[in-house]
Amino acid sequence: MSSLPQTRSAVNQPISINIPLVDARNGAAPAILDQLRAKLSPAGDVVSPKGRELTQKVFGEPLAPAAVVDRICNDIQRDGDTALLRYCQALDGADLDAASLRVPAAELQQAHAAADPEFLQCIRRIAENIRTFQSAILHQDVTITPKPGVNLTQRYVPLRRIGVCVPGGAAAYPSTVLMTVVPAQVAGVGEIAVVAPPTKFGSYNNDILATCHELGVTEVYRMGGAQAVAAMAFGTDTVPAVDKIVGPGNLFVALAKKQVYGDVDIDSIAGPSEVIVIADETANPAHVAADLLSQAEHSPGSAILISWSQSLLDATLAALGEQLATLERSDLTLPSLEAYGALILVDDREQARQMTDAFAPEHLHIQCESARQLATSIRNAGATFIGNHTPVALGDYAAGPSHVLPTSGTARWAAGLSSNDFVRSGSMIEFDQTGLENIADDVELLATKEGLTAHRRSISIRR
């Protein structure tokens, strides 16, 4: 493994990048992928120096993230609003009381009225894209009559109340409101509470509030982080408890969701964003570089290129340096790319397939010949983007599937958020006398084998 510097000679000239270049033909790739996975896992410690300093200030000791979350959750479960407001002040600098925790309806209306009309039209178009896809995949009740006198139904019932976490630390994300709220609405969820940090990018952001109002969300709270997750999970005098919590967030949000799971359902325990791009010499290096940077700019965000073309790797490296020089968030994107990125040279498509399946990326973008064929051969990816005209940003913003996706290797068994995550299924079983008689002997025999005579009698008494 080596690091390739891309020289910078002047302002707006290519920025120097020390990104790992891995020759996987010698078997080195699994090691670096394992290292990246460990660093990006929610079980890791991806906390900024500023975050560590704040932990020391608030808690008086250098607690690990899991210990911070444990203390916050326990305090809010015990003390409710008192602890919630204390943490909003200590962690976010928000001087709130119980009355100001919830965004007033008038403020939502005002934000909508003041919003850019083009922005609102954009929100409407994207919401319709999401509704179309989420409606098409929503589970429907199924009833079968496998034998005379037997009716079996699988029923799907929408959840009563859910909570949505919207990030707001470094940027505003109205797209997250769309990608979480609209699938829940398609499923028929009755009550949706949105939480966003009390910052200019969160619950004080006009675009966030306008999007909520456009979608008909009336319950928005000025809180974020682990304290918001705990408040929604356990409930307080001001914040009614929810049945499920969804939406992305930082490490503390992920760990809080992990801790409250069981008291409520959650969508996932997500780590930082990640993408694997598989590309060959037919791909445009500028496009590949743009796709890698679009994930790295989340900071932290993992951006990995796998190719069997050395020329494509070299050209992409050059394009990364050129494009970084023009990015507004280059100061955040560069360290993210260097710490969590890699350019990997493999023997062929099959090695690329095996490596990708092992990593199980959140996003997979395939830009090579026979891209669809390769895509269908890869089992483990949260969302797959096929071809040169399908950048990951389409899925992040507008295509229709939710951008809330499994990270940290969980795409081996987990799926992206969808309308089906907001319904609960249950079976309905109905037999008449004929149906009972036809199956009674089998039930009585098995109950006898297990020594459960009351079970057997509940059948025989009806014969």
Short mmCIF file of C-alpha atoms in Angstrom, two decimals:
data_model
loop_
_atom_site.label_atom_id
_atom_site.label_comp_id
_atom_site.label_asym_id
_atom_site.label_seq_id
_atom_site.Cartn_x
_atom_site.Cartn_y
_atom_site.Cartn_z
CA MET A 1 0.00 0.00 0.00
CA SER A 2 1.22 3.50 -0.78
CA SER A 3 -0.06 7.06 -0.71
CA LEU A 4 0.00 9.13 -3.87
CA PRO A 5 0.35 12.90 -3.44
CA GLN A 6 -1.33 15.10 -6.04
CA THR A 7 0.73 18.29 -6.26
CA ARG A 8 -0.70 21.71 -5.53
CA SER A 9 1.13 24.67 -7.06
CA ALA A 10 -1.22 27.61 -6.56
CA VAL A 11 -4.69 28.65 -5.54
CA ASN A 12 -7.30 26.78 -7.62
CA GLN A 13 -4.61 24.39 -8.78
CA PRO A 14 -4.87 20.67 -7.88
CA ILE A 15 -4.84 20.06 -4.14
CA SER A 16 -2.32 17.63 -2.69
CA ILE A 17 -4.05 14.35 -1.79
CA ASN A 18 -2.46 11.54 0.21
CA ILE A 19 -5.01 8.82 -0.48
CA PRO A 20 -4.05 5.15 -0.10
CA LEU A 21 -3.36 3.34 -3.37
CA VAL A 22 -3.73 -0.40 -2.84
CA ASP A 23 -2.58 -3.09 -5.23
CA ALA A 24 -5.09 -5.82 -4.38
CA ARG A 25 -3.46 -8.21 -6.79
CA ASN A 26 -1.08 -9.03 -3.94
CA GLY A 27 -3.92 -9.64 -1.48
CA ALA A 28 -3.54 -6.36 0.43
CA ALA A 29 -7.06 -5.04 -0.12
CA PRO A 30 -8.90 -6.99 2.59
CA ALA A 31 -6.63 -5.49 5.24
CA ILE A 32 -7.30 -1.86 4.30
CA LEU A 33 -11.01 -2.51 3.88
CA ASP A 34 -11.10 -4.03 7.36
CA GLN A 35 -9.28 -0.98 8.71
CA LEU A 36 -11.73 1.40 7.05
CA ARG A 37 -14.68 -0.60 8.32
CA ALA A 38 -13.35 -0.50 11.88
CA LYS A 39 -12.77 3.27 11.76
CA LEU A 40 -16.23 3.99 10.34
CA SER A 41 -18.20 1.60 12.52
CA PRO A 42 -20.65 3.00 15.11
CA ALA A 43 -18.67 0.86 17.52
CA GLY A 44 -15.67 3.05 16.76
CA ASP A 45 -14.83 6.52 18.01
CA VAL A 46 -15.35 8.96 15.12
CA VAL A 47 -15.49 12.11 17.24
CA SER A 48 -13.91 15.46 16.37
CA PRO A 49 -11.46 17.17 18.72
CA LYS A 50 -14.16 19.80 19.33
CA GLY A 51 -16.56 17.03 20.33
CA ARG A 52 -14.06 15.58 22.79
CA GLU A 53 -13.50 19.01 24.28
CA LEU A 54 -17.25 19.49 24.74
CA THR A 55 -17.56 16.10 26.43
CA GLN A 56 -14.88 17.08 28.93
CA LYS A 57 -16.61 20.40 29.58
CA VAL A 58 -20.12 19.00 30.04
CA PHE A 59 -19.34 15.82 31.96
CA GLY A 60 -16.12 16.80 33.70
CA GLU A 61 -14.25 13.79 32.35
CA PRO A 62 -13.19 12.37 28.96
CA LEU A 63 -16.03 9.89 28.56
CA ALA A 64 -16.18 7.54 25.59
CA PRO A 65 -19.13 8.19 23.23
CA ALA A 66 -21.03 5.14 24.51
CA ALA A 67 -20.68 6.35 28.09
CA VAL A 68 -21.89 9.83 27.11
CA VAL A 69 -24.97 8.35 25.46
CA ASP A 70 -25.66 6.07 28.40
CA ARG A 71 -25.63 9.01 30.81
CA ILE A 72 -27.84 11.18 28.59
CA CYS A 73 -30.42 8.45 28.04
CA ASN A 74 -30.59 7.50 31.70
CA ASP A 75 -30.92 11.13 32.80
CA ILE A 76 -33.75 11.86 30.37
CA GLN A 77 -35.58 8.64 31.17
CA ARG A 78 -35.44 9.59 34.85
CA ASP A 79 -35.86 13.38 34.76
CA GLY A 80 -37.72 14.03 31.49
CA ASP A 81 -37.91 17.65 30.32
CA THR A 82 -35.54 18.88 33.02
CA ALA A 83 -32.69 16.73 31.74
CA LEU A 84 -33.64 17.28 28.10
CA LEU A 85 -33.50 21.06 28.39
CA ARG A 86 -30.28 20.88 30.39
CA TYR A 87 -28.58 18.89 27.64
CA CYS A 88 -29.95 21.17 24.93
CA GLN A 89 -28.25 24.03 26.74
CA ALA A 90 -25.02 22.23 27.58
CA LEU A 91 -24.46 20.48 24.24
CA ASP A 92 -26.09 22.84 21.74
CA GLY A 93 -26.01 26.16 23.60
CA ALA A 94 -29.80 26.44 23.21
CA ASP A 95 -31.59 28.48 25.86
CA LEU A 96 -34.99 26.78 25.67
CA ASP A 97 -37.84 26.04 28.00
CA ALA A 98 -40.61 23.48 27.67
CA ALA A 99 -42.85 25.97 25.88
CA SER A 100 -40.26 26.86 23.22
CA LEU A 101 -39.06 23.32 22.58
CA ARG A 102 -41.75 22.74 19.95
CA VAL A 103 -41.74 24.93 16.85
CA PRO A 104 -45.02 26.91 16.76
CA ALA A 105 -47.41 26.21 13.90
CA ALA A 106 -47.28 29.89 12.95
CA GLU A 107 -43.51 29.69 12.52
CA LEU A 108 -43.86 26.69 10.19
CA GLN A 109 -46.41 28.62 8.15
CA GLN A 110 -44.21 31.71 8.04
CA ALA A 111 -41.22 29.68 6.87
CA HIS A 112 -43.31 28.19 4.09
CA ALA A 113 -44.64 31.59 3.03
CA ALA A 114 -41.11 33.01 2.94
CA ALA A 115 -39.59 30.07 1.06
CA ASP A 116 -38.29 30.37 -2.49
CA PRO A 117 -41.16 29.29 -4.80
CA GLU A 118 -38.72 27.33 -6.96
CA PHE A 119 -37.54 25.46 -3.87
CA LEU A 120 -41.13 24.54 -2.97
CA GLN A 121 -41.82 23.34 -6.50
CA CYS A 122 -38.67 21.24 -6.30
CA ILE A 123 -39.84 19.74 -3.00
CA ARG A 124 -43.21 18.87 -4.54
CA ARG A 125 -41.67 17.15 -7.55
CA ILE A 126 -39.29 15.11 -5.45
CA ALA A 127 -42.02 14.20 -2.96
CA GLU A 128 -44.09 12.86 -5.85
CA ASN A 129 -41.15 10.76 -7.06
CA ILE A 130 -40.80 9.28 -3.59
CA ARG A 131 -44.55 8.65 -3.23
CA THR A 132 -44.71 6.89 -6.58
CA PHE A 133 -41.94 4.45 -5.71
CA GLN A 134 -42.89 3.93 -2.06
CA SER A 135 -46.55 3.31 -2.96
CA ALA A 136 -45.55 0.73 -5.57
CA ILE A 137 -43.53 -1.33 -3.09
CA LEU A 138 -45.85 -1.03 -0.07
CA HIS A 139 -46.98 -4.40 1.26
CA GLN A 140 -50.65 -5.25 0.77
CA ASP A 141 -52.77 -7.68 2.81
CA VAL A 142 -52.70 -11.24 1.48
CA THR A 143 -55.42 -13.85 2.15
CA ILE A 144 -55.28 -17.46 1.03
CA THR A 145 -57.62 -20.44 1.42
CA PRO A 146 -55.20 -23.37 1.20
CA LYS A 147 -57.76 -25.98 2.21
CA PRO A 148 -61.53 -26.12 2.72
CA GLY A 149 -62.57 -24.27 5.88
CA VAL A 150 -59.24 -22.44 6.29
CA ASN A 151 -58.62 -18.71 5.78
CA LEU A 152 -55.12 -17.31 6.40
CA THR A 153 -54.33 -13.60 6.16
CA GLN A 154 -51.14 -11.61 6.48
CA ARG A 155 -52.25 -8.13 7.52
CA TYR A 156 -50.24 -4.90 7.43
CA VAL A 157 -51.07 -2.11 9.87
CA PRO A 158 -49.35 1.31 9.87
CA LEU A 159 -47.49 2.38 12.99
CA ARG A 160 -49.33 4.87 15.15
CA ARG A 161 -46.52 7.35 15.83
CA ILE A 162 -42.93 7.72 14.65
CA GLY A 163 -40.03 10.11 15.22
CA VAL A 164 -37.68 11.42 12.54
CA CYS A 165 -34.13 12.62 13.22
CA VAL A 166 -32.93 15.33 10.83
CA PRO A 167 -29.24 16.31 11.09
CA GLY A 168 -28.33 19.96 11.40
CA GLY A 169 -24.78 20.32 12.60
CA ALA A 170 -22.82 21.32 9.49
CA ALA A 171 -25.49 21.68 6.79
CA ALA A 172 -29.27 21.75 6.36
CA TYR A 173 -30.88 18.59 4.98
CA PRO A 174 -34.43 19.09 3.72
CA SER A 175 -33.77 15.97 1.65
CA THR A 176 -33.75 13.92 4.85
CA VAL A 177 -37.18 15.26 5.75
CA LEU A 178 -38.43 14.08 2.36
CA MET A 179 -36.72 10.69 2.46
CA THR A 180 -38.12 9.80 5.89
CA VAL A 181 -41.46 11.56 6.18
CA VAL A 182 -42.88 10.70 2.75
CA PRO A 183 -42.38 6.91 3.09
CA ALA A 184 -44.05 7.07 6.52
CA GLN A 185 -46.98 9.00 5.08
CA VAL A 186 -47.35 6.50 2.24
CA ALA A 187 -47.53 3.73 4.85
CA GLY A 188 -50.32 5.59 6.65
CA VAL A 189 -48.53 6.60 9.86
CA GLY A 190 -50.88 8.82 11.86
CA GLU A 191 -48.42 10.97 13.84
CA ILE A 192 -44.96 12.09 12.71
CA ALA A 193 -42.65 14.06 14.99
CA VAL A 194 -39.55 15.65 13.47
CA VAL A 195 -36.55 16.63 15.58
CA ALA A 196 -33.66 18.80 14.40
CA PRO A 197 -30.86 20.43 16.40
CA PRO A 198 -31.50 24.01 17.58
CA THR A 199 -29.06 25.44 15.03
CA LYS A 200 -29.16 27.51 11.86
CA PHE A 201 -28.92 24.25 9.90
CA GLY A 202 -31.56 22.48 11.96
CA SER A 203 -34.81 23.62 13.50
CA TYR A 204 -33.98 27.31 12.91
CA ASN A 205 -33.46 26.67 9.21
CA ASN A 206 -36.17 28.11 6.98
CA ASP A 207 -35.85 25.39 4.33
CA ILE A 208 -36.23 22.62 6.91
CA LEU A 209 -39.32 24.24 8.42
CA ALA A 210 -40.82 25.03 5.01
CA THR A 211 -40.35 21.42 3.90
CA CYS A 212 -42.05 20.14 7.03
CA HIS A 213 -45.00 22.45 6.44
CA GLU A 214 -45.20 21.50 2.75
CA LEU A 215 -45.45 17.84 3.74
CA GLY A 216 -48.06 18.50 6.40
CA VAL A 217 -45.80 17.86 9.38
CA THR A 218 -47.01 19.95 12.30
CA GLU A 219 -44.88 18.52 15.12
CA VAL A 220 -41.29 19.77 14.98
CA TYR A 221 -38.96 19.99 17.98
CA ARG A 222 -35.79 22.00 18.52
CA MET A 223 -33.56 19.22 19.77
CA GLY A 224 -30.95 16.88 18.35
CA GLY A 225 -28.32 14.35 19.30
CA ALA A 226 -28.70 11.58 21.83
CA GLN A 227 -31.00 13.75 23.94
CA ALA A 228 -33.58 13.94 21.14
CA VAL A 229 -33.48 10.18 20.62
CA ALA A 230 -33.95 9.55 24.34
CA ALA A 231 -36.82 12.05 24.60
CA MET A 232 -38.70 10.40 21.73
CA ALA A 233 -38.03 6.90 23.04
CA PHE A 234 -39.04 7.43 26.66
CA GLY A 235 -41.33 10.44 26.32
CA THR A 236 -41.38 13.58 28.45
CA ASP A 237 -44.11 15.96 29.54
CA THR A 238 -43.48 17.95 26.35
CA VAL A 239 -42.51 15.19 23.90
CA PRO A 240 -44.88 12.21 23.64
CA ALA A 241 -43.10 8.89 23.14
CA VAL A 242 -43.00 7.36 19.67
CA ASP A 243 -43.12 3.76 18.47
CA LYS A 244 -40.19 3.99 16.07
CA ILE A 245 -37.24 6.35 15.48
CA VAL A 246 -35.70 6.78 12.02
CA GLY A 247 -33.27 9.07 10.28
CA PRO A 248 -29.52 9.66 10.15
CA GLY A 249 -27.25 11.41 12.61
CA ASN A 250 -23.78 11.45 14.09
CA LEU A 251 -22.14 8.79 16.24
CA PHE A 252 -24.06 9.89 19.34
CA VAL A 253 -27.39 9.57 17.54
CA ALA A 254 -26.45 6.10 16.31
CA LEU A 255 -25.40 4.94 19.77
CA ALA A 256 -28.53 6.41 21.35
CA LYS A 257 -30.73 4.56 18.87
CA LYS A 258 -28.87 1.38 19.74
CA GLN A 259 -29.46 1.96 23.44
CA VAL A 260 -33.21 2.65 23.21
CA TYR A 261 -33.92 -0.21 20.81
CA GLY A 262 -36.35 -2.51 22.54
CA ASP A 263 -38.21 0.36 24.15
CA VAL A 264 -38.91 1.52 20.60
CA ASP A 265 -38.10 0.24 17.14
CA ILE A 266 -35.37 1.91 15.08
CA ASP A 267 -34.42 1.89 11.42
CA SER A 268 -30.71 1.16 11.86
CA ILE A 269 -27.56 1.94 13.80
CA ALA A 270 -25.88 3.90 11.05
CA GLY A 271 -22.28 4.92 10.68
CA PRO A 272 -20.80 7.55 8.34
CA SER A 273 -21.70 7.58 4.66
CA GLU A 274 -19.79 5.32 2.28
CA VAL A 275 -19.52 4.52 -1.42
CA ILE A 276 -17.71 1.98 -3.54
CA VAL A 277 -17.31 2.89 -7.19
CA ILE A 278 -16.41 0.07 -9.57
CA ALA A 279 -15.14 1.50 -12.85
CA ASP A 280 -13.10 0.50 -15.88
CA GLU A 281 -11.38 2.35 -18.71
CA THR A 282 -14.75 3.20 -20.29
CA ALA A 283 -15.66 5.44 -17.33
CA ASN A 284 -15.06 9.18 -17.32
CA PRO A 285 -12.42 9.90 -14.62
CA ALA A 286 -13.97 13.30 -13.89
CA HIS A 287 -17.32 11.64 -13.24
CA VAL A 288 -15.75 9.00 -11.00
CA ALA A 289 -13.89 11.67 -9.01
CA ALA A 290 -17.07 13.69 -8.58
CA ASP A 291 -18.89 10.62 -7.26
CA LEU A 292 -16.14 9.88 -4.74
CA LEU A 293 -16.05 13.47 -3.53
CA SER A 294 -19.82 13.59 -3.14
CA GLN A 295 -19.57 11.04 -0.34
CA ALA A 296 -16.28 12.21 1.15
CA GLU A 297 -17.72 15.70 1.67
CA HIS A 298 -20.06 14.31 4.34
CA SER A 299 -16.88 14.26 6.44
CA PRO A 300 -16.51 11.65 7.68
CA GLY A 301 -17.45 9.67 4.61
CA SER A 302 -15.77 6.72 2.97
CA ALA A 303 -15.03 6.86 -0.76
CA ILE A 304 -13.44 3.81 -2.38
CA LEU A 305 -12.65 3.24 -6.06
CA ILE A 306 -12.09 -0.32 -7.29
CA SER A 307 -10.78 -0.81 -10.82
CA TRP A 308 -8.77 -3.22 -12.95
CA SER A 309 -7.55 -0.25 -15.01
CA GLN A 310 -4.40 1.46 -13.76
CA SER A 311 -4.95 4.30 -16.22
CA LEU A 312 -8.42 4.96 -14.77
CA LEU A 313 -7.01 5.06 -11.23
CA ASP A 314 -4.29 7.51 -12.27
CA ALA A 315 -6.70 9.77 -14.15
CA THR A 316 -9.19 9.72 -11.28
CA LEU A 317 -6.50 10.73 -8.80
CA ALA A 318 -5.65 13.73 -10.96
CA ALA A 319 -9.32 14.65 -11.27
CA LEU A 320 -9.76 14.44 -7.50
CA GLY A 321 -7.07 17.04 -6.95
CA GLU A 322 -8.51 19.33 -9.61
CA GLN A 323 -12.07 19.14 -8.32
CA LEU A 324 -11.11 19.47 -4.66
CA ALA A 325 -9.65 22.88 -5.42
CA THR A 326 -13.10 24.10 -6.46
CA LEU A 327 -15.19 22.64 -3.62
CA GLU A 328 -16.62 24.92 -0.94
CA ARG A 329 -16.14 22.17 1.66
CA SER A 330 -12.65 21.15 0.53
CA ASP A 331 -11.28 21.79 4.03
CA LEU A 332 -13.58 19.03 5.31
CA THR A 333 -13.57 16.80 2.24
CA LEU A 334 -9.79 16.44 1.92
CA PRO A 335 -9.13 14.93 5.39
CA SER A 336 -12.17 12.70 4.98
CA LEU A 337 -10.89 11.42 1.65
CA GLU A 338 -7.42 10.80 3.01
CA ALA A 339 -8.59 9.09 6.20
CA TYR A 340 -11.44 7.00 4.83
CA GLY A 341 -10.78 6.70 1.09
CA ALA A 342 -8.81 4.32 -1.10
CA LEU A 343 -8.00 3.63 -4.75
CA ILE A 344 -7.76 -0.13 -5.24
CA LEU A 345 -6.30 -1.97 -8.22
CA VAL A 346 -7.71 -5.48 -8.77
CA ASP A 347 -7.12 -8.25 -11.28
CA ASP A 348 -10.57 -8.28 -12.85
CA ARG A 349 -14.33 -7.87 -12.45
CA GLU A 350 -14.63 -11.02 -10.36
CA GLN A 351 -12.18 -9.77 -7.75
CA ALA A 352 -14.02 -6.44 -7.68
CA ARG A 353 -17.29 -8.31 -7.12
CA GLN A 354 -15.90 -10.39 -4.27
CA MET A 355 -14.32 -7.40 -2.57
CA THR A 356 -17.52 -5.35 -2.81
CA ASP A 357 -19.67 -8.15 -1.44
CA ALA A 358 -17.32 -8.48 1.52
CA PHE A 359 -17.42 -4.74 2.28
CA ALA A 360 -21.21 -4.47 1.74
CA PRO A 361 -21.22 -0.73 1.00
CA GLU A 362 -24.04 1.70 1.67
CA HIS A 363 -23.80 3.00 -1.90
CA LEU A 364 -22.44 1.07 -4.88
CA HIS A 365 -21.91 2.82 -8.20
CA ILE A 366 -20.93 0.68 -11.19
CA GLN A 367 -19.42 2.48 -14.18
CA CYS A 368 -18.06 -0.16 -16.51
CA GLU A 369 -19.01 -2.30 -19.46
CA SER A 370 -21.96 -4.65 -18.75
CA ALA A 371 -22.69 -2.66 -15.59
CA ARG A 372 -26.14 -4.15 -15.02
CA GLN A 373 -24.80 -7.68 -15.31
CA LEU A 374 -22.16 -6.94 -12.69
CA ALA A 375 -24.73 -5.22 -10.47
CA THR A 376 -27.01 -8.25 -10.40
CA SER A 377 -24.10 -10.48 -9.39
CA ILE A 378 -23.34 -8.41 -6.26
CA ARG A 379 -25.47 -9.41 -3.30
CA ASN A 380 -24.51 -6.91 -0.60
CA ALA A 381 -25.13 -3.19 -1.17
CA GLY A 382 -27.60 -0.75 0.35
CA ALA A 383 -28.38 0.90 -2.99
CA THR A 384 -26.83 0.21 -6.38
CA PHE A 385 -26.42 2.87 -9.07
CA ILE A 386 -25.92 1.50 -12.57
CA GLY A 387 -24.14 3.23 -15.42
CA ASN A 388 -22.45 6.52 -16.14
CA HIS A 389 -25.67 8.53 -16.06
CA THR A 390 -26.75 7.45 -12.56
CA PRO A 391 -24.69 9.33 -9.97
CA VAL A 392 -25.35 8.52 -6.33
CA ALA A 393 -26.66 12.05 -5.84
CA LEU A 394 -29.81 11.02 -7.75
CA GLY A 395 -30.60 8.59 -4.97
CA ASP A 396 -29.55 11.05 -2.29
CA TYR A 397 -32.06 13.61 -3.48
CA ALA A 398 -34.72 12.66 -5.97
CA ALA A 399 -35.02 9.19 -7.52
CA GLY A 400 -37.59 7.67 -5.16
CA PRO A 401 -35.97 5.06 -2.89
CA SER A 402 -35.02 6.53 0.49
CA HIS A 403 -31.46 7.71 1.02
CA VAL A 404 -31.51 6.26 4.56
CA LEU A 405 -29.43 3.14 3.89
CA PRO A 406 -27.52 0.46 5.82
CA THR A 407 -23.88 1.28 6.55
CA SER A 408 -20.92 -0.36 8.29
CA GLY A 409 -21.34 -3.68 6.50
CA THR A 410 -24.94 -4.16 7.61
CA ALA A 411 -26.08 -4.31 3.98
CA ARG A 412 -25.26 -8.01 4.33
CA TRP A 413 -28.62 -8.38 6.06
CA ALA A 414 -30.31 -4.97 6.31
CA ALA A 415 -32.23 -2.92 3.75
CA GLY A 416 -32.73 0.78 3.14
CA LEU A 417 -35.63 2.60 4.76
CA SER A 418 -38.92 2.24 2.91
CA SER A 419 -42.66 2.55 3.37
CA ASN A 420 -42.66 -1.07 4.54
CA ASP A 421 -40.63 -0.10 7.61
CA PHE A 422 -43.61 1.87 8.87
CA VAL A 423 -46.10 -0.99 8.88
CA ARG A 424 -46.38 -3.88 11.29
CA SER A 425 -47.47 -7.22 9.94
CA GLY A 426 -49.59 -9.76 11.76
CA SER A 427 -51.30 -12.99 10.82
CA MET A 428 -55.05 -13.64 11.01
CA ILE A 429 -56.13 -17.28 11.19
CA GLU A 430 -59.69 -18.53 10.77
CA PHE A 431 -60.89 -22.18 10.68
CA ASP A 432 -64.40 -23.59 10.51
CA GLN A 433 -65.40 -27.03 11.81
CA THR A 434 -64.30 -28.77 8.63
CA GLY A 435 -60.93 -27.08 8.66
CA LEU A 436 -60.43 -27.95 12.32
CA GLU A 437 -61.30 -31.62 11.78
CA ASN A 438 -58.91 -31.94 8.87
CA ILE A 439 -55.90 -30.79 10.89
CA ALA A 440 -56.84 -31.85 14.43
CA ASP A 441 -55.03 -35.21 14.44
CA ASP A 442 -51.72 -33.60 13.50
CA VAL A 443 -52.02 -30.93 16.20
CA GLU A 444 -52.97 -33.45 18.87
CA LEU A 445 -50.07 -35.73 17.93
CA LEU A 446 -47.47 -32.96 18.04
CA ALA A 447 -48.86 -31.54 21.30
CA THR A 448 -48.66 -35.01 22.86
CA LYS A 449 -45.04 -35.39 21.72
CA GLU A 450 -44.20 -32.08 23.42
CA GLY A 451 -46.09 -33.01 26.59
CA LEU A 452 -48.47 -30.04 26.30
CA THR A 453 -51.71 -31.76 27.16
CA ALA A 454 -53.69 -28.53 27.56
CA HIS A 455 -52.85 -27.66 23.99
CA ARG A 456 -54.09 -31.09 22.88
CA ARG A 457 -57.29 -30.76 24.89
CA SER A 458 -58.08 -27.34 23.37
CA ILE A 459 -58.35 -29.22 20.06
CA SER A 460 -60.05 -32.43 21.19
CA ILE A 461 -62.72 -30.62 23.21
CA ARG A 462 -63.98 -29.06 19.97
CA ARG A 463 -64.31 -32.35 18.02
#
